[in-house]
mmCIF file with all atom_site columns, C-alpha atoms in Angstrom:
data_model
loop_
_atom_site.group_PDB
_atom_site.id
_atom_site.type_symbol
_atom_site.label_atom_id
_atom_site.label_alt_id
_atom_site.label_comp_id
_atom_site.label_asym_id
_atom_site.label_entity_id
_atom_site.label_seq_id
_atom_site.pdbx_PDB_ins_code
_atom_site.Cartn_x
_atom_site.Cartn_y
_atom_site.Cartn_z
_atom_site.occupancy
_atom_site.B_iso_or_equiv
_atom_site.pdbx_formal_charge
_atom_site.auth_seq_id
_atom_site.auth_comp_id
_atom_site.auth_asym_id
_atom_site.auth_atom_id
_atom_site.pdbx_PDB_model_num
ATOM 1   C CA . UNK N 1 1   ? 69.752 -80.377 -21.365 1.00 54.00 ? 80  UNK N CA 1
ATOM 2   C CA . UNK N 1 2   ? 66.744 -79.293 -23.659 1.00 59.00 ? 81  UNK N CA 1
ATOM 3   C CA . UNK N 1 3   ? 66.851 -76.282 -25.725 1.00 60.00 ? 82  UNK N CA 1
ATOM 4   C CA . UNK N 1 4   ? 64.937 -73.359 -24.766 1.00 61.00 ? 83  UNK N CA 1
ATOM 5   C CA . UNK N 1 5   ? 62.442 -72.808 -26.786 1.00 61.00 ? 84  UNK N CA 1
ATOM 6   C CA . UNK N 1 6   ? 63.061 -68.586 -28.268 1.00 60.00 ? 85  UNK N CA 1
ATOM 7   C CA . UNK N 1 7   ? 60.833 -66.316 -27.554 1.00 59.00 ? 86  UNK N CA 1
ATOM 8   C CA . UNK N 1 8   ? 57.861 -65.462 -29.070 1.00 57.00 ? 87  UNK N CA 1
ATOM 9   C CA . UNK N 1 9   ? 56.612 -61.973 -30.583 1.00 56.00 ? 88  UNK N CA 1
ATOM 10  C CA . UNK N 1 10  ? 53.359 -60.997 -28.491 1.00 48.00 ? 89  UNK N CA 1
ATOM 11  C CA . UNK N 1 11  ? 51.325 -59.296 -30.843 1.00 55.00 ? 90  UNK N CA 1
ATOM 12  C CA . UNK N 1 12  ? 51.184 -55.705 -28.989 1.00 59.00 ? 91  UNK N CA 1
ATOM 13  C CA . UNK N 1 13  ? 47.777 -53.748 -30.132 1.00 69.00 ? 92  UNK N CA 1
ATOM 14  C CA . UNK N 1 14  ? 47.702 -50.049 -31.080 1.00 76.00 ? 93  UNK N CA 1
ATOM 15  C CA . UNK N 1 15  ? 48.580 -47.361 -28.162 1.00 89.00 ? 94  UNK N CA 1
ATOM 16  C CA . UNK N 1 16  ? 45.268 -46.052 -26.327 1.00 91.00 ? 95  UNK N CA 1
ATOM 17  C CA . UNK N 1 17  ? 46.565 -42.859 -27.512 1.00 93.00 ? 96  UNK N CA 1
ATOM 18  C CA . UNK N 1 18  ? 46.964 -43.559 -31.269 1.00 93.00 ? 97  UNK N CA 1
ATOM 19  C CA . UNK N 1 19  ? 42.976 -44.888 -31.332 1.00 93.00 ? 98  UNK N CA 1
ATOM 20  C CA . UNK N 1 20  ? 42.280 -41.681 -29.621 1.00 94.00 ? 99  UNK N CA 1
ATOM 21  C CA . UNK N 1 21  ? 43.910 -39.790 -32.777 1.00 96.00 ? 100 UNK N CA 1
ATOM 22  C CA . UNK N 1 22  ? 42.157 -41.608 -34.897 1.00 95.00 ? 101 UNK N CA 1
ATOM 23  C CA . UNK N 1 23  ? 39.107 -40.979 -33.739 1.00 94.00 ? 102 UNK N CA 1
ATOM 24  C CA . UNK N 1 24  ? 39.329 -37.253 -33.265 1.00 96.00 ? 103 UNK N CA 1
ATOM 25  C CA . UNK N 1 25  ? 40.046 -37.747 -37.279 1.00 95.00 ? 104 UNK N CA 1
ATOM 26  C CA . UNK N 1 26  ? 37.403 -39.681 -38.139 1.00 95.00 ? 105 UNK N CA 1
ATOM 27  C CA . UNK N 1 27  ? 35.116 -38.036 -36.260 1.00 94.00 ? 106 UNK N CA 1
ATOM 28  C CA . UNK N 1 28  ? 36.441 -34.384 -37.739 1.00 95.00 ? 107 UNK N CA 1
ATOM 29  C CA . UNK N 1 29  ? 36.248 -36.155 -41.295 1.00 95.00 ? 108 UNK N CA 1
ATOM 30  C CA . UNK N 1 30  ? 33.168 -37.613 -40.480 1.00 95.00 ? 109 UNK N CA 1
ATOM 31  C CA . UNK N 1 31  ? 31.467 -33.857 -39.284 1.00 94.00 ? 110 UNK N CA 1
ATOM 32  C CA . UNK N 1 32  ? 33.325 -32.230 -42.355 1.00 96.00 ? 111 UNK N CA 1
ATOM 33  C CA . UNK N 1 33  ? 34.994 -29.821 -40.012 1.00 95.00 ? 112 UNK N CA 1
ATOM 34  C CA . UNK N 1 34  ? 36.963 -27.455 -42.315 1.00 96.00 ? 113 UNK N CA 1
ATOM 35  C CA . UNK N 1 35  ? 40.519 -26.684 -41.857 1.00 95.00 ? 114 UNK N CA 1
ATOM 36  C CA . UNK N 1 36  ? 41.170 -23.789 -39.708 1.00 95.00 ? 115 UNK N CA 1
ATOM 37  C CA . UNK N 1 37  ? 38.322 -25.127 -37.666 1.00 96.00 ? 116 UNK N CA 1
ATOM 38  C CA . UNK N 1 38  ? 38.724 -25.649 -33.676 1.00 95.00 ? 117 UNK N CA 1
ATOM 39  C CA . UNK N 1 39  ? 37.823 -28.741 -32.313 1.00 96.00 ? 118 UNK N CA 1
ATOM 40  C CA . UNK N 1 40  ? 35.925 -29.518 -29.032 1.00 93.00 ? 119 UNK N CA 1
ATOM 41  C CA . UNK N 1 41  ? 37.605 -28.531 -25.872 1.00 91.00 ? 120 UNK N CA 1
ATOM 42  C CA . UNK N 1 42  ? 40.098 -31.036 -24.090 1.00 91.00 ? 121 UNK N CA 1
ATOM 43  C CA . UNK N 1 43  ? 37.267 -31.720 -21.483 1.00 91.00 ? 122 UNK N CA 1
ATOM 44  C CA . UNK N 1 44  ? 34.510 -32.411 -23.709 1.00 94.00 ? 123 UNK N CA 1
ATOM 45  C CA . UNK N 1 45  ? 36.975 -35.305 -25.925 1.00 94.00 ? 124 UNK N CA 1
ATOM 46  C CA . UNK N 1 46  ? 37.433 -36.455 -22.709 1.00 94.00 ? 125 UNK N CA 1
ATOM 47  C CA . UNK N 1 47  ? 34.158 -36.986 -21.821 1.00 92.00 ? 126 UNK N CA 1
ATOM 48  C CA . UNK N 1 48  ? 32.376 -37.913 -24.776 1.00 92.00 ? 127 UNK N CA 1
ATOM 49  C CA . UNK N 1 49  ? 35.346 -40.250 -25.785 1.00 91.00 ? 128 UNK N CA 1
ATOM 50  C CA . UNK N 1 50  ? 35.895 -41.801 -22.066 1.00 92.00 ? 129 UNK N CA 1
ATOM 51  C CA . UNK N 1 51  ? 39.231 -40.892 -21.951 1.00 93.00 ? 130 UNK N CA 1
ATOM 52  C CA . UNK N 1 52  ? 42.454 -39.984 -19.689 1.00 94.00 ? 131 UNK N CA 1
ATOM 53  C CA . UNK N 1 53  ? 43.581 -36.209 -19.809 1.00 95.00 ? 132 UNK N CA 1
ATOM 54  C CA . UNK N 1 54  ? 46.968 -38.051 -20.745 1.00 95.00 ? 133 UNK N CA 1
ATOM 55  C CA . UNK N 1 55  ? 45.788 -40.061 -23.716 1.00 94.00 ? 134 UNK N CA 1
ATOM 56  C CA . UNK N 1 56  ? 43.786 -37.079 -24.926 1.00 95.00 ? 135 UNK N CA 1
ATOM 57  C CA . UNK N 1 57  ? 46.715 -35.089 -24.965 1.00 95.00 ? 136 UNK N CA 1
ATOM 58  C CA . UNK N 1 58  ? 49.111 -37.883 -26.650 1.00 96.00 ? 137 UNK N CA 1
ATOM 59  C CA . UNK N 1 59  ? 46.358 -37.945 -29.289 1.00 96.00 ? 138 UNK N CA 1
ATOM 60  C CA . UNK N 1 60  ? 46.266 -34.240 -29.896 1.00 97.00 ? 139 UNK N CA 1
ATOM 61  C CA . UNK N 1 61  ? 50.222 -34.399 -30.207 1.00 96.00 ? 140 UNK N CA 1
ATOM 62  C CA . UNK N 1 62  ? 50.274 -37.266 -32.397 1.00 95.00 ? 141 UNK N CA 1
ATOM 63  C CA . UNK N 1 63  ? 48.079 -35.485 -34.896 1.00 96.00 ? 142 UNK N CA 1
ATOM 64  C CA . UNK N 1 64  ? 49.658 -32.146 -34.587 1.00 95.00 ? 143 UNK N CA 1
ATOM 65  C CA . UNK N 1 65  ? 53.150 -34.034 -35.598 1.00 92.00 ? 144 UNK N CA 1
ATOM 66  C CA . UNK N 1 66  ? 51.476 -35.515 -38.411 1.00 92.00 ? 145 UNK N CA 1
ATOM 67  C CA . UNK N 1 67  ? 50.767 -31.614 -39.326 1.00 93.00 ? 146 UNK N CA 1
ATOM 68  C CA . UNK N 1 68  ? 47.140 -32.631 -39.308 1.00 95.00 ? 147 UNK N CA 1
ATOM 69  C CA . UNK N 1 69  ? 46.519 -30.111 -36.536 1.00 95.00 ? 148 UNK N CA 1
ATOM 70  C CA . UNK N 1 70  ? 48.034 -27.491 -34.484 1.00 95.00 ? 149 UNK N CA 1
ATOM 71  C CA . UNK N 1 71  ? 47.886 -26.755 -30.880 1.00 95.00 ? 150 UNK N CA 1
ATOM 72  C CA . UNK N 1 72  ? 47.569 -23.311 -29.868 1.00 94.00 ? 151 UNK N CA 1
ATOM 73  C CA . UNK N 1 73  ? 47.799 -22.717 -25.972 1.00 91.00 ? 152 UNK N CA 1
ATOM 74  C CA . UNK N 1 74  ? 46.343 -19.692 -24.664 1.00 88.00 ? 153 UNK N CA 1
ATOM 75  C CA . UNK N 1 75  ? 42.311 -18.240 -24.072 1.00 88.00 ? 154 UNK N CA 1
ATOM 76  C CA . UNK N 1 76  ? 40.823 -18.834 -27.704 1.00 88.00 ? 155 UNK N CA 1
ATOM 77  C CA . UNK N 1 77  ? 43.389 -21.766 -28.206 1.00 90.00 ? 156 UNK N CA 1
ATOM 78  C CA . UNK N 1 78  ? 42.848 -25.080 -28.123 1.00 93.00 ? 157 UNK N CA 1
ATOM 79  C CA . UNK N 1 79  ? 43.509 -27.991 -31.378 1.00 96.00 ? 158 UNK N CA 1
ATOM 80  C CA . UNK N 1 80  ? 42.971 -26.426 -34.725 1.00 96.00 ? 159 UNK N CA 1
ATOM 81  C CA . UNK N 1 81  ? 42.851 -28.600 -37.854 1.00 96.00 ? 160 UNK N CA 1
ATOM 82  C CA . UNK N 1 82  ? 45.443 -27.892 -40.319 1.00 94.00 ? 161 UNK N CA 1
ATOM 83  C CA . UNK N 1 83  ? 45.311 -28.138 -44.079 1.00 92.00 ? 162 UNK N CA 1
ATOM 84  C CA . UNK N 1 84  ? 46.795 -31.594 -44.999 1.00 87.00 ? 163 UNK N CA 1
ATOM 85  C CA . UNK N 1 85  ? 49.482 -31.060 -47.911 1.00 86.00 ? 164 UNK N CA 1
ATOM 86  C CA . UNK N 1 86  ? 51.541 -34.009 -49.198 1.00 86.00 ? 165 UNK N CA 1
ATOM 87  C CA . UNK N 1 87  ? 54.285 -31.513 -47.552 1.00 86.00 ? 166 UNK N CA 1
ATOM 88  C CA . UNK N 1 88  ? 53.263 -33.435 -43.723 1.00 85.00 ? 167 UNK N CA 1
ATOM 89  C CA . UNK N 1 89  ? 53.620 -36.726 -45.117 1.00 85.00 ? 168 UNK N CA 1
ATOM 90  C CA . UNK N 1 90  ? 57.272 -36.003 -46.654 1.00 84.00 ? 169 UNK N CA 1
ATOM 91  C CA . UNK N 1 91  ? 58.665 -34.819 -43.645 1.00 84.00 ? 170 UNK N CA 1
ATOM 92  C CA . UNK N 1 92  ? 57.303 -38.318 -41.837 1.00 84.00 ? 171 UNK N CA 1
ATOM 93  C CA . UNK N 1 93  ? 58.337 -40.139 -44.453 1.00 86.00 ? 172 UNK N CA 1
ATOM 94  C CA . UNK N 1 94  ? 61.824 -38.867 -44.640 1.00 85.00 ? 173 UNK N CA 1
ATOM 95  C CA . UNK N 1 95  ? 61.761 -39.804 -41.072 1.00 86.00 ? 174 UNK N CA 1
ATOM 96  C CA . UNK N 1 96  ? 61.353 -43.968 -41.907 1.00 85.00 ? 175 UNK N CA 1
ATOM 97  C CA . UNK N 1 97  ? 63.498 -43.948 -44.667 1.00 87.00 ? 176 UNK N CA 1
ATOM 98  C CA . UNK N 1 98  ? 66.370 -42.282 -42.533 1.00 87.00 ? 177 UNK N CA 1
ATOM 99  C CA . UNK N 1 99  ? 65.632 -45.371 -40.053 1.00 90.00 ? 178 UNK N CA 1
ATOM 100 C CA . UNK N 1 100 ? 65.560 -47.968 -43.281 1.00 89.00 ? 179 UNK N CA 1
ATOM 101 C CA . UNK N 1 101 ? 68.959 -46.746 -44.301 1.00 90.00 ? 180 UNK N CA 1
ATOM 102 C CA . UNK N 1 102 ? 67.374 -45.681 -47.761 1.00 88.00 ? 181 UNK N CA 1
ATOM 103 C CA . UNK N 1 103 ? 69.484 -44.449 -50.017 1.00 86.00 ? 182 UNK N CA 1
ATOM 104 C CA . UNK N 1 104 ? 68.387 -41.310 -52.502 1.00 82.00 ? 183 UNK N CA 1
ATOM 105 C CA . UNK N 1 105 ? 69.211 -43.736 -55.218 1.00 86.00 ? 184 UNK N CA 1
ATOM 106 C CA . UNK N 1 106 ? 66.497 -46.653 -54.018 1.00 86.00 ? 185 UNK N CA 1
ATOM 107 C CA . UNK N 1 107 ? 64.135 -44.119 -53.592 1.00 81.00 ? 186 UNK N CA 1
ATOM 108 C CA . UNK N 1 108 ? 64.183 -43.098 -56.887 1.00 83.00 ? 187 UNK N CA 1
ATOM 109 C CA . UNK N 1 109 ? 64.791 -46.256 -58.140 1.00 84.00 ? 188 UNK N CA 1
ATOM 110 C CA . UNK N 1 110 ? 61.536 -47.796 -56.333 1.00 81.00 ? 189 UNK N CA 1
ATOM 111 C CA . UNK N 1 111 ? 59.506 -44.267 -57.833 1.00 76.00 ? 190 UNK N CA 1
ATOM 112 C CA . UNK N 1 112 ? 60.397 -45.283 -61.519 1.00 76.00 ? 191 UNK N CA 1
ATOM 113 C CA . UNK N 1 113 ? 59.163 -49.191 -61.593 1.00 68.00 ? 192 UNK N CA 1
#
């Protein structure tokens, strides 16, 4: 009886979704839209991106749990770019190392070399 061969990885490419954010950022770098700023309404990233409602909106929510923008519902709401403060990227990062199993210690240890 041969051996089965394992498995292989299949590379997997980025979510639709996580391009999307990526774009909106680049595109709000790009225009130097200043914090506080709205962005374009749902329908017009839609259109002007060729996207689904639902990748638009897993875009927006990606970015707004980055703290990179904030979603306010509502007449007058819409995405709203935040202020970036290294405050967003602790919070995620705490995040990984809780998955890593990092200890306080490594962390601090890995900061000092």
């Amino acid at each position: 009886m041969e051996a089965v061969p394992a498995p292989r990885a299949i590379p997997r490419g980025r979510k639709r979704a996580e391009v999307v954010a990526r774009e909106i950022l680049k595109d709000a770098i790009r225009r130097k839209i200043p914090p506080g700023s709205r962005l374009a309404p749902e329908s017009q990233m839609i259109d002007s991106m060729s996207v689904g409602r639902s990748s638009l909106r897993e875009a927006l929510r990606i970015l707004e749990v980055q703290g990179i923008l904030t979603i306010k519902p509502g007449p007058g709401g819409g995405p709203f770019l935040n202020t970036v403060s290294s405050r967003n990227f602790g919070t995620m990062s705490t995040l990984y190392f809780m998955a890593s199993g990092a200890t306080y210690r490594e962390l601090l240890e890995a900061r000092v070399r």
